[in-house]
Short mmCIF file of C-alpha atoms in Angstrom, two decimals:
data_model
loop_
_atom_site.label_atom_id
_atom_site.label_comp_id
_atom_site.label_asym_id
_atom_site.label_seq_id
_atom_site.Cartn_x
_atom_site.Cartn_y
_atom_site.Cartn_z
CA UNK A 1 17.13 7.68 -18.39
CA UNK A 2 13.55 6.08 -17.54
CA UNK A 3 10.30 8.07 -18.58
CA UNK A 4 7.02 6.24 -17.18
CA UNK A 5 4.08 6.92 -19.17
CA UNK A 6 3.81 7.15 -23.04
CA UNK A 7 1.30 9.57 -23.50
CA UNK A 8 2.01 12.92 -25.11
CA UNK A 9 3.99 14.23 -21.97
CA UNK A 10 6.12 11.25 -21.95
CA UNK A 11 6.29 11.02 -25.66
CA UNK A 12 7.43 14.77 -25.90
CA UNK A 13 9.95 14.88 -23.42
CA UNK A 14 11.63 11.43 -25.17
CA UNK A 15 11.37 12.91 -28.57
CA UNK A 16 12.74 16.54 -27.58
CA UNK A 17 15.58 14.46 -25.51
CA UNK A 18 16.31 12.31 -28.91
CA UNK A 19 16.76 15.23 -30.95
CA UNK A 20 19.47 16.33 -28.62
CA UNK A 21 21.24 13.03 -28.74
CA UNK A 22 19.86 11.92 -25.35
CA UNK A 23 18.59 8.20 -25.30
CA UNK A 24 15.56 7.04 -23.25
CA UNK A 25 13.34 4.24 -22.54
CA UNK A 26 9.19 4.62 -22.09
CA UNK A 27 7.27 2.25 -19.76
CA UNK A 28 3.67 2.65 -19.82
CA UNK A 29 1.31 -0.15 -18.51
CA UNK A 30 -0.84 0.31 -21.16
CA UNK A 31 -0.47 -1.50 -24.91
CA UNK A 32 -1.04 1.00 -27.83
CA UNK A 33 -3.44 1.57 -29.37
CA UNK A 34 -5.66 2.43 -26.50
CA UNK A 35 -8.44 4.83 -25.50
CA UNK A 36 -8.36 7.34 -22.66
CA UNK A 37 -10.50 9.27 -21.18
CA UNK A 38 -10.15 12.81 -22.17
CA UNK A 39 -11.70 15.47 -24.27
CA UNK A 40 -9.28 15.02 -27.30
CA UNK A 41 -8.79 18.70 -27.82
CA UNK A 42 -5.60 20.29 -28.99
CA UNK A 43 -5.07 24.17 -28.92
CA UNK A 44 -3.90 26.20 -32.13
CA UNK A 45 -0.40 25.99 -30.52
CA UNK A 46 -0.32 22.76 -29.97
CA UNK A 47 0.62 22.20 -33.62
CA UNK A 48 3.48 24.61 -33.01
CA UNK A 49 4.85 21.77 -30.27
CA UNK A 50 3.99 18.49 -32.61
CA UNK A 51 5.34 20.09 -35.28
CA UNK A 52 8.89 20.58 -33.47
CA UNK A 53 8.66 17.54 -32.52
CA UNK A 54 8.18 15.77 -36.48
CA UNK A 55 4.35 14.81 -36.17
CA UNK A 56 2.45 17.18 -37.04
CA UNK A 57 2.25 15.85 -40.64
CA UNK A 58 1.82 12.22 -39.27
CA UNK A 59 -1.20 14.05 -37.44
CA UNK A 60 -2.70 15.70 -40.16
CA UNK A 61 -3.17 12.48 -42.14
CA UNK A 62 -5.11 11.18 -39.50
CA UNK A 63 -7.95 13.22 -40.39
CA UNK A 64 -8.84 15.16 -37.25
CA UNK A 65 -11.47 17.82 -36.65
CA UNK A 66 -10.45 21.41 -37.41
CA UNK A 67 -12.10 23.60 -34.72
CA UNK A 68 -12.40 27.35 -35.53
CA UNK A 69 -13.02 28.26 -32.04
CA UNK A 70 -15.28 27.57 -28.95
CA UNK A 71 -18.71 28.37 -28.09
CA UNK A 72 -20.02 28.55 -24.05
CA UNK A 73 -23.55 27.79 -22.88
CA UNK A 74 -24.41 29.24 -19.66
CA UNK A 75 -27.22 27.83 -17.03
CA UNK A 76 -29.74 30.34 -18.86
CA UNK A 77 -29.14 30.21 -22.15
CA UNK A 78 -26.37 33.37 -23.07
CA UNK A 79 -24.14 32.27 -25.77
CA UNK A 80 -20.73 33.38 -26.06
CA UNK A 81 -18.89 32.34 -29.39
CA UNK A 82 -15.06 32.62 -29.58
CA UNK A 83 -12.95 31.96 -32.72
CA UNK A 84 -9.55 31.32 -32.86
CA UNK A 85 -9.00 33.69 -36.13
CA UNK A 86 -10.98 36.60 -34.17
CA UNK A 87 -7.41 37.86 -32.68
CA UNK A 88 -5.22 36.46 -35.02
CA UNK A 89 -3.86 40.11 -36.06
CA UNK A 90 -3.07 41.52 -32.47
CA UNK A 91 -1.81 37.81 -31.46
CA UNK A 92 -0.18 34.85 -33.93
CA UNK A 93 -1.27 31.35 -33.47
CA UNK A 94 0.82 28.57 -35.37
CA UNK A 95 -2.47 27.63 -36.62
CA UNK A 96 -5.98 29.45 -36.95
CA UNK A 97 -7.32 26.42 -35.94
CA UNK A 98 -7.25 24.18 -33.15
CA UNK A 99 -7.50 19.88 -33.69
CA UNK A 100 -9.11 17.62 -32.33
CA UNK A 101 -8.52 14.06 -32.47
CA UNK A 102 -8.78 10.53 -30.60
CA UNK A 103 -6.33 9.86 -28.08
CA UNK A 104 -6.02 6.02 -29.69
CA UNK A 105 -4.62 7.90 -32.76
CA UNK A 106 -2.94 10.31 -31.53
CA UNK A 107 -1.08 8.49 -28.81
CA UNK A 108 -0.24 5.83 -31.22
CA UNK A 109 1.34 8.17 -33.54
CA UNK A 110 3.13 9.64 -30.45
CA UNK A 111 4.15 6.20 -29.62
CA UNK A 112 5.69 5.21 -33.05
CA UNK A 113 7.34 8.48 -33.78
CA UNK A 114 9.22 7.73 -30.54
CA UNK A 115 10.20 4.37 -31.39
CA UNK A 116 10.99 5.91 -35.38
CA UNK A 117 13.56 8.17 -33.20
CA UNK A 118 14.93 5.67 -31.10
CA UNK A 119 13.23 5.69 -28.00
CA UNK A 120 12.44 2.09 -26.06
CA UNK A 121 9.39 1.74 -25.98
CA UNK A 122 8.16 -1.30 -23.65
CA UNK A 123 3.99 -1.78 -23.58
CA UNK A 124 2.34 -3.73 -20.67
CA UNK A 125 4.92 -2.85 -18.20
CA UNK A 126 3.44 -1.73 -14.91
CA UNK A 127 6.00 0.42 -12.48
CA UNK A 128 5.09 -0.04 -9.10
CA UNK A 129 7.29 2.00 -6.86
CA UNK A 130 10.66 4.12 -7.10
CA UNK A 131 14.44 2.90 -6.20
CA UNK A 132 16.48 4.54 -3.78
CA UNK A 133 20.30 5.25 -3.19
CA UNK A 134 21.94 5.57 0.29
CA UNK A 135 21.11 9.19 0.12
CA UNK A 136 17.58 8.85 -0.34
CA UNK A 137 17.47 10.09 -4.30
CA UNK A 138 15.75 8.39 -6.55
CA UNK A 139 17.89 6.14 -9.02
CA UNK A 140 15.50 4.39 -10.91
CA UNK A 141 12.27 2.34 -11.01
CA UNK A 142 10.85 -1.05 -9.78
CA UNK A 143 8.30 -3.10 -12.41
CA UNK A 144 6.13 -5.92 -13.47
CA UNK A 145 6.66 -7.07 -16.61
CA UNK A 146 4.42 -8.39 -18.95
CA UNK A 147 4.75 -12.56 -17.49
CA UNK A 148 4.33 -11.14 -13.79
CA UNK A 149 7.67 -10.86 -13.09
CA UNK A 150 9.31 -8.10 -10.85
CA UNK A 151 12.54 -6.26 -11.57
CA UNK A 152 14.35 -3.15 -11.39
CA UNK A 153 15.96 -0.86 -13.81
CA UNK A 154 18.27 1.85 -12.77
CA UNK A 155 18.40 5.72 -14.07
CA UNK A 156 19.94 8.59 -13.57
CA UNK A 157 16.75 10.58 -13.91
CA UNK A 158 13.01 9.03 -13.41
CA UNK A 159 10.32 11.19 -15.09
CA UNK A 160 7.02 10.88 -14.21
CA UNK A 161 4.66 11.20 -16.96
CA UNK A 162 2.11 8.87 -15.44
CA UNK A 163 -1.24 11.00 -15.73
CA UNK A 164 -3.46 11.97 -13.16
CA UNK A 165 -2.76 9.11 -10.51
CA UNK A 166 0.89 9.01 -11.12
CA UNK A 167 2.18 6.50 -9.00
CA UNK A 168 5.82 8.67 -9.27
CA UNK A 169 4.55 11.69 -7.96
CA UNK A 170 2.66 9.61 -4.81
CA UNK A 171 6.17 7.52 -4.40
CA UNK A 172 8.23 10.95 -4.62
CA UNK A 173 5.98 12.24 -1.97
CA UNK A 174 5.06 15.18 -3.94
CA UNK A 175 1.52 13.96 -4.74
CA UNK A 176 -1.08 16.64 -3.34
CA UNK A 177 -4.98 16.58 -4.15
CA UNK A 178 -6.94 19.49 -4.00
CA UNK A 179 -9.85 19.66 -2.13
CA UNK A 180 -11.68 21.68 -4.76
CA UNK A 181 -13.59 21.10 -7.61
CA UNK A 182 -14.33 17.71 -7.04
CA UNK A 183 -15.15 16.80 -10.18
CA UNK A 184 -15.54 13.42 -12.41
CA UNK A 185 -15.75 13.25 -15.94
CA UNK A 186 -17.33 10.54 -18.12
CA UNK A 187 -16.36 10.63 -21.64
CA UNK A 188 -17.37 8.56 -24.37
CA UNK A 189 -18.18 9.34 -28.51
CA UNK A 190 -20.93 9.22 -30.56
CA UNK A 191 -22.65 9.10 -33.78
CA UNK A 192 -25.14 10.93 -35.02
CA UNK A 193 -25.70 14.30 -32.91
CA UNK A 194 -27.45 16.83 -34.52
CA UNK A 195 -26.13 20.66 -35.53
CA UNK A 196 -22.59 19.62 -34.47
CA UNK A 197 -20.47 22.31 -36.65
CA UNK A 198 -16.54 23.16 -36.63
CA UNK A 199 -16.87 25.14 -32.88
CA UNK A 200 -16.38 22.88 -30.03
CA UNK A 201 -18.80 23.64 -27.28
CA UNK A 202 -19.60 23.76 -23.54
CA UNK A 203 -22.57 23.97 -21.79
CA UNK A 204 -22.64 24.54 -18.44
CA UNK A 205 -25.49 23.93 -15.93
CA UNK A 206 -26.11 23.98 -12.16
CA UNK A 207 -25.50 20.17 -12.12
CA UNK A 208 -22.15 20.29 -14.17
CA UNK A 209 -21.14 20.58 -17.33
CA UNK A 210 -20.71 19.25 -20.73
CA UNK A 211 -18.29 19.19 -23.65
CA UNK A 212 -18.98 18.61 -27.13
CA UNK A 213 -16.39 18.44 -30.35
CA UNK A 214 -16.06 16.82 -33.51
CA UNK A 215 -13.04 14.55 -33.20
CA UNK A 216 -12.56 13.16 -37.63
CA UNK A 217 -12.90 15.33 -40.38
CA UNK A 218 -13.61 12.05 -42.20
CA UNK A 219 -17.02 11.34 -40.86
CA UNK A 220 -19.59 12.61 -37.70
CA UNK A 221 -17.63 11.18 -35.10
CA UNK A 222 -17.89 13.20 -31.52
CA UNK A 223 -15.91 13.56 -28.17
CA UNK A 224 -18.74 13.79 -25.42
CA UNK A 225 -17.72 14.69 -22.10
CA UNK A 226 -19.90 15.18 -19.20
CA UNK A 227 -18.45 16.64 -15.99
CA UNK A 228 -20.41 16.14 -12.87
CA UNK A 229 -19.52 16.12 -9.05
CA UNK A 230 -17.37 13.23 -7.36
CA UNK A 231 -20.46 11.86 -5.66
CA UNK A 232 -22.77 11.34 -8.67
CA UNK A 233 -20.33 8.53 -9.65
CA UNK A 234 -19.57 6.65 -7.13
CA UNK A 235 -22.91 4.58 -7.16
CA UNK A 236 -22.60 4.21 -10.93
CA UNK A 237 -18.79 3.14 -11.39
CA UNK A 238 -19.63 0.68 -8.54
CA UNK A 239 -22.43 -0.86 -11.29
CA UNK A 240 -19.56 -0.67 -14.25
CA UNK A 241 -19.91 0.66 -18.16
CA UNK A 242 -23.53 0.35 -17.97
CA UNK A 243 -24.06 2.25 -14.98
CA UNK A 244 -21.93 5.16 -15.99
CA UNK A 245 -24.18 5.05 -19.59
CA UNK A 246 -27.28 5.59 -17.64
CA UNK A 247 -26.00 8.44 -15.66
CA UNK A 248 -24.30 9.81 -18.77
CA UNK A 249 -27.95 9.64 -20.96
CA UNK A 250 -29.59 10.58 -17.91
CA UNK A 251 -27.63 13.77 -17.62
CA UNK A 252 -28.09 14.62 -21.31
CA UNK A 253 -31.67 13.78 -21.75
CA UNK A 254 -32.28 16.05 -18.28
CA UNK A 255 -31.14 19.16 -20.36
CA UNK A 256 -33.87 20.33 -23.47
CA UNK A 257 -31.04 22.18 -25.30
CA UNK A 258 -28.76 19.23 -25.88
CA UNK A 259 -31.78 16.27 -25.44
CA UNK A 260 -32.88 16.50 -28.83
CA UNK A 261 -29.60 16.40 -30.37
CA UNK A 262 -28.58 13.03 -28.78
CA UNK A 263 -32.45 11.52 -29.18
CA UNK A 264 -31.08 9.68 -32.50
CA UNK A 265 -27.35 9.68 -31.52
CA UNK A 266 -25.43 6.48 -31.09
CA UNK A 267 -22.60 5.69 -28.82
CA UNK A 268 -20.19 3.92 -29.96
CA UNK A 269 -17.38 3.69 -27.64
CA UNK A 270 -17.57 2.43 -23.84
CA UNK A 271 -17.65 5.52 -21.29
CA UNK A 272 -14.92 6.02 -19.57
CA UNK A 273 -14.68 7.59 -16.47
CA UNK A 274 -11.81 9.73 -14.52
CA UNK A 275 -10.92 12.19 -11.78
CA UNK A 276 -11.43 13.47 -9.16
CA UNK A 277 -9.57 16.50 -10.56
CA UNK A 278 -7.45 19.32 -8.93
CA UNK A 279 -4.47 17.78 -8.41
CA UNK A 280 -1.45 19.75 -8.42
CA UNK A 281 2.48 18.40 -7.27
CA UNK A 282 4.19 20.67 -4.35
CA UNK A 283 7.07 20.99 -6.90
CA UNK A 284 7.29 18.88 -10.01
CA UNK A 285 11.02 17.70 -8.80
CA UNK A 286 13.14 15.56 -6.07
CA UNK A 287 16.28 14.41 -6.21
CA UNK A 288 16.32 11.79 -9.41
CA UNK A 289 12.94 12.32 -10.07
CA UNK A 290 10.89 15.05 -12.11
CA UNK A 291 7.09 15.20 -13.19
CA UNK A 292 5.45 16.37 -16.61
CA UNK A 293 2.04 16.92 -17.68
CA UNK A 294 -1.28 15.59 -15.71
CA UNK A 295 1.28 14.24 -13.43
CA UNK A 296 2.80 17.65 -12.42
CA UNK A 297 -0.61 19.30 -12.60
CA UNK A 298 -4.46 18.97 -13.37
CA UNK A 299 -6.94 21.56 -12.42
CA UNK A 300 -9.95 20.89 -14.37
CA UNK A 301 -10.85 19.64 -18.29
CA UNK A 302 -13.03 23.02 -18.83
CA UNK A 303 -10.48 24.83 -20.46
CA UNK A 304 -8.86 21.62 -22.49
CA UNK A 305 -5.55 22.81 -21.82
CA UNK A 306 -4.03 19.31 -20.46
CA UNK A 307 -2.70 18.13 -24.48
CA UNK A 308 -0.69 21.27 -25.06
CA UNK A 309 0.18 21.12 -21.87
CA UNK A 310 1.81 17.79 -21.81
CA UNK A 311 3.56 18.53 -25.04
CA UNK A 312 4.86 22.11 -23.88
CA UNK A 313 6.34 20.67 -20.39
CA UNK A 314 7.93 17.51 -22.62
CA UNK A 315 9.41 20.04 -24.48
CA UNK A 316 10.56 22.23 -20.92
CA UNK A 317 11.81 19.24 -18.69
CA UNK A 318 13.71 17.82 -21.99
CA UNK A 319 15.95 21.32 -21.61
CA UNK A 320 16.53 20.70 -18.58
CA UNK A 321 17.78 17.41 -18.97
CA UNK A 322 20.17 18.57 -21.22
CA UNK A 323 21.43 20.74 -18.83
CA UNK A 324 21.24 18.20 -16.28
CA UNK A 325 23.76 16.17 -18.75
CA UNK A 326 25.87 19.19 -18.99
CA UNK A 327 26.35 19.51 -14.96
CA UNK A 328 29.26 18.73 -12.99
CA UNK A 329 27.72 17.44 -9.69
CA UNK A 330 24.59 16.93 -8.19
CA UNK A 331 24.48 20.63 -6.93
CA UNK A 332 24.07 21.24 -10.92
CA UNK A 333 21.59 18.70 -11.78
CA UNK A 334 19.47 19.90 -8.99
CA UNK A 335 19.81 23.68 -9.98
CA UNK A 336 18.27 22.23 -13.52
CA UNK A 337 15.72 21.10 -12.10
CA UNK A 338 15.03 23.61 -9.88
CA UNK A 339 15.54 25.69 -12.74
CA UNK A 340 12.56 23.87 -14.68
CA UNK A 341 10.08 24.09 -12.01
CA UNK A 342 10.60 28.00 -12.44
CA UNK A 343 10.21 27.72 -15.68
CA UNK A 344 7.13 25.79 -15.82
CA UNK A 345 5.36 28.56 -13.08
CA UNK A 346 6.81 31.19 -15.54
CA UNK A 347 5.11 29.29 -18.73
CA UNK A 348 1.73 28.21 -17.34
CA UNK A 349 1.25 30.13 -14.08
CA UNK A 350 -1.20 32.59 -15.71
CA UNK A 351 -3.53 29.87 -17.47
CA UNK A 352 -3.33 28.42 -13.89
CA UNK A 353 -4.74 31.69 -12.62
CA UNK A 354 -7.38 31.16 -15.61
CA UNK A 355 -8.27 27.80 -15.12
CA UNK A 356 -8.98 28.98 -11.18
CA UNK A 357 -11.18 31.98 -12.37
CA UNK A 358 -13.20 29.87 -14.62
CA UNK A 359 -13.50 27.01 -11.77
CA UNK A 360 -15.03 29.78 -9.77
CA UNK A 361 -17.59 31.07 -12.45
CA UNK A 362 -18.68 27.38 -13.40
CA UNK A 363 -19.21 26.70 -9.80
CA UNK A 364 -21.44 29.29 -9.49
CA UNK A 365 -24.40 29.82 -12.06
CA UNK A 366 -24.93 33.55 -11.08
CA UNK A 367 -21.48 34.59 -11.92
CA UNK A 368 -21.37 32.44 -14.99
CA UNK A 369 -24.53 33.89 -16.61
CA UNK A 370 -23.98 37.60 -15.76
CA UNK A 371 -19.86 36.91 -17.25
CA UNK A 372 -21.45 34.90 -20.52
CA UNK A 373 -23.96 38.04 -20.96
CA UNK A 374 -21.10 40.33 -21.53
CA UNK A 375 -19.08 37.61 -23.71
CA UNK A 376 -22.44 37.20 -25.87
CA UNK A 377 -22.46 40.80 -26.46
CA UNK A 378 -19.21 42.15 -26.65
CA UNK A 379 -17.40 39.22 -29.13
CA UNK A 380 -14.12 40.79 -29.43
CA UNK A 381 -13.82 39.99 -25.53
CA UNK A 382 -14.95 36.38 -26.34
CA UNK A 383 -12.27 35.92 -29.04
CA UNK A 384 -9.67 36.89 -26.33
CA UNK A 385 -10.72 34.84 -23.56
CA UNK A 386 -10.88 31.65 -26.25
CA UNK A 387 -7.62 32.88 -27.45
CA UNK A 388 -5.99 32.44 -24.08
CA UNK A 389 -7.64 29.23 -23.70
CA UNK A 390 -5.70 28.31 -27.14
CA UNK A 391 -2.55 28.76 -25.94
CA UNK A 392 -1.73 31.96 -28.24
CA UNK A 393 -2.88 35.05 -26.14
CA UNK A 394 -1.08 35.44 -23.29
CA UNK A 395 -3.02 35.00 -19.64
CA UNK A 396 -2.31 38.68 -19.00
CA UNK A 397 -4.72 40.12 -21.23
CA UNK A 398 -7.82 38.73 -19.47
CA UNK A 399 -6.42 38.73 -16.18
CA UNK A 400 -5.66 42.32 -16.01
CA UNK A 401 -8.11 44.32 -13.44
CA UNK A 402 -9.77 46.33 -16.63
CA UNK A 403 -10.95 43.17 -18.61
CA UNK A 404 -11.96 41.43 -15.45
CA UNK A 405 -14.47 44.40 -13.69
CA UNK A 406 -15.50 44.70 -18.01
CA UNK A 407 -16.94 40.80 -17.33
CA UNK A 408 -18.81 42.26 -14.58
CA UNK A 409 -19.85 45.30 -15.56
CA UNK A 410 -21.45 46.06 -18.67
CA UNK A 411 -20.95 49.71 -18.98
CA UNK A 412 -16.79 49.17 -18.61
CA UNK A 413 -17.01 46.63 -21.67
CA UNK A 414 -17.82 49.31 -23.96
CA UNK A 415 -14.23 50.60 -24.14
CA UNK A 416 -13.69 47.37 -26.03
CA UNK A 417 -13.95 47.29 -29.37
CA UNK A 418 -17.68 46.62 -31.10
CA UNK A 419 -18.63 43.36 -31.74
CA UNK A 420 -16.13 42.12 -33.96
CA UNK A 421 -18.94 40.06 -36.21
CA UNK A 422 -22.77 40.19 -36.66
CA UNK A 423 -25.23 37.33 -35.77
CA UNK A 424 -25.46 35.53 -38.93
CA UNK A 425 -22.00 36.70 -40.58
CA UNK A 426 -18.82 35.33 -40.51
CA UNK A 427 -15.35 36.50 -39.53
CA UNK A 428 -12.10 36.17 -41.59
CA UNK A 429 -11.00 32.88 -41.60
CA UNK A 430 -14.40 31.00 -40.50
CA UNK A 431 -16.56 28.72 -42.47
CA UNK A 432 -19.69 29.08 -40.69
CA UNK A 433 -21.15 30.88 -37.56
CA UNK A 434 -21.41 27.94 -35.15
CA UNK A 435 -25.08 26.51 -33.69
CA UNK A 436 -26.20 28.41 -30.76
CA UNK A 437 -28.35 26.26 -28.54
#
């Protein structure tokens, strides 16, 4: 079986299949380790999947940062603080903290673990097209080798784990681009950013938003992601890395709560760009092919669900592949892929709805300010919201009419418990209260 892409979704699929005795070959155009534009955040529940894949110990040994929760600052300054531990008595995360680690380290760990599990990994191998049989079903891939030669590789199933610009999704005619929101991200690593604590930060402004989080437990390395409307980066991309750096620095300098914190910060990696976002396949399969991770769905990076979705999606797809291997005919194979698509929607559907509501708020400053003021006051609600972003609180908890109404009408919010912690104190399991810009 061929898996196109050796990132988290591809490796999770390959490792879960290897545990079931099903061999696979992973193809990736990159050479590992490699940098990747990403917020580099792993939700608390992502640790459960890493544990089941047998790589959590390796990830922990790489000195990731441990994140206690998230802060979100609205355009007018209201700041909500959500703790993963804040609702742990009612909802039980696998870990009370999230992790953050550079993708060049995380992906290399996953690829090496896949190799040790017997997965054939071929780097610098570019998949350019899909092969089809006489009935139109996908039956393999066409690849360009590192030496420039082109060859064909047959496979009874091709897995598209090749990200936002998935070649597999396009060639299988499954890709569908959204019209909103049309945002792009610039990502780089900095050292010397002032006042960074053990909470991730999101700063929402009228002209975009920025995410900040430490990605190392050994030093002060910080992942900085600036997300802006796509039109703003067109000319900067033409100018190369220098143009992207100028746009990123200008955005950070233009906002008073961030400018002083970056006054003496040093950028220590190239500025990488990715987007536009808002991509969702019509469905996650076609005869002979299945999509997983960002290749199947990616709306917006604000909630930071990408790596968890990739890992969990790999688990779900591996279950479907096992069912396919046991099927006696093509009808059974298609039923297994159809069941995978339905299970994806069941597992991720609520989170997709939350992402779109967040996207609406981020793009509508009046709404964002109102919601942030409520969550700033009612910490129990903020903890629940951050728990959903952490993938261990069910999305239905914040999608019910009572919760949504309380976000907009503070009088309704009083039905929720009073703030779980007062300013200047720590909730159980927290080391410090995060900096409030």
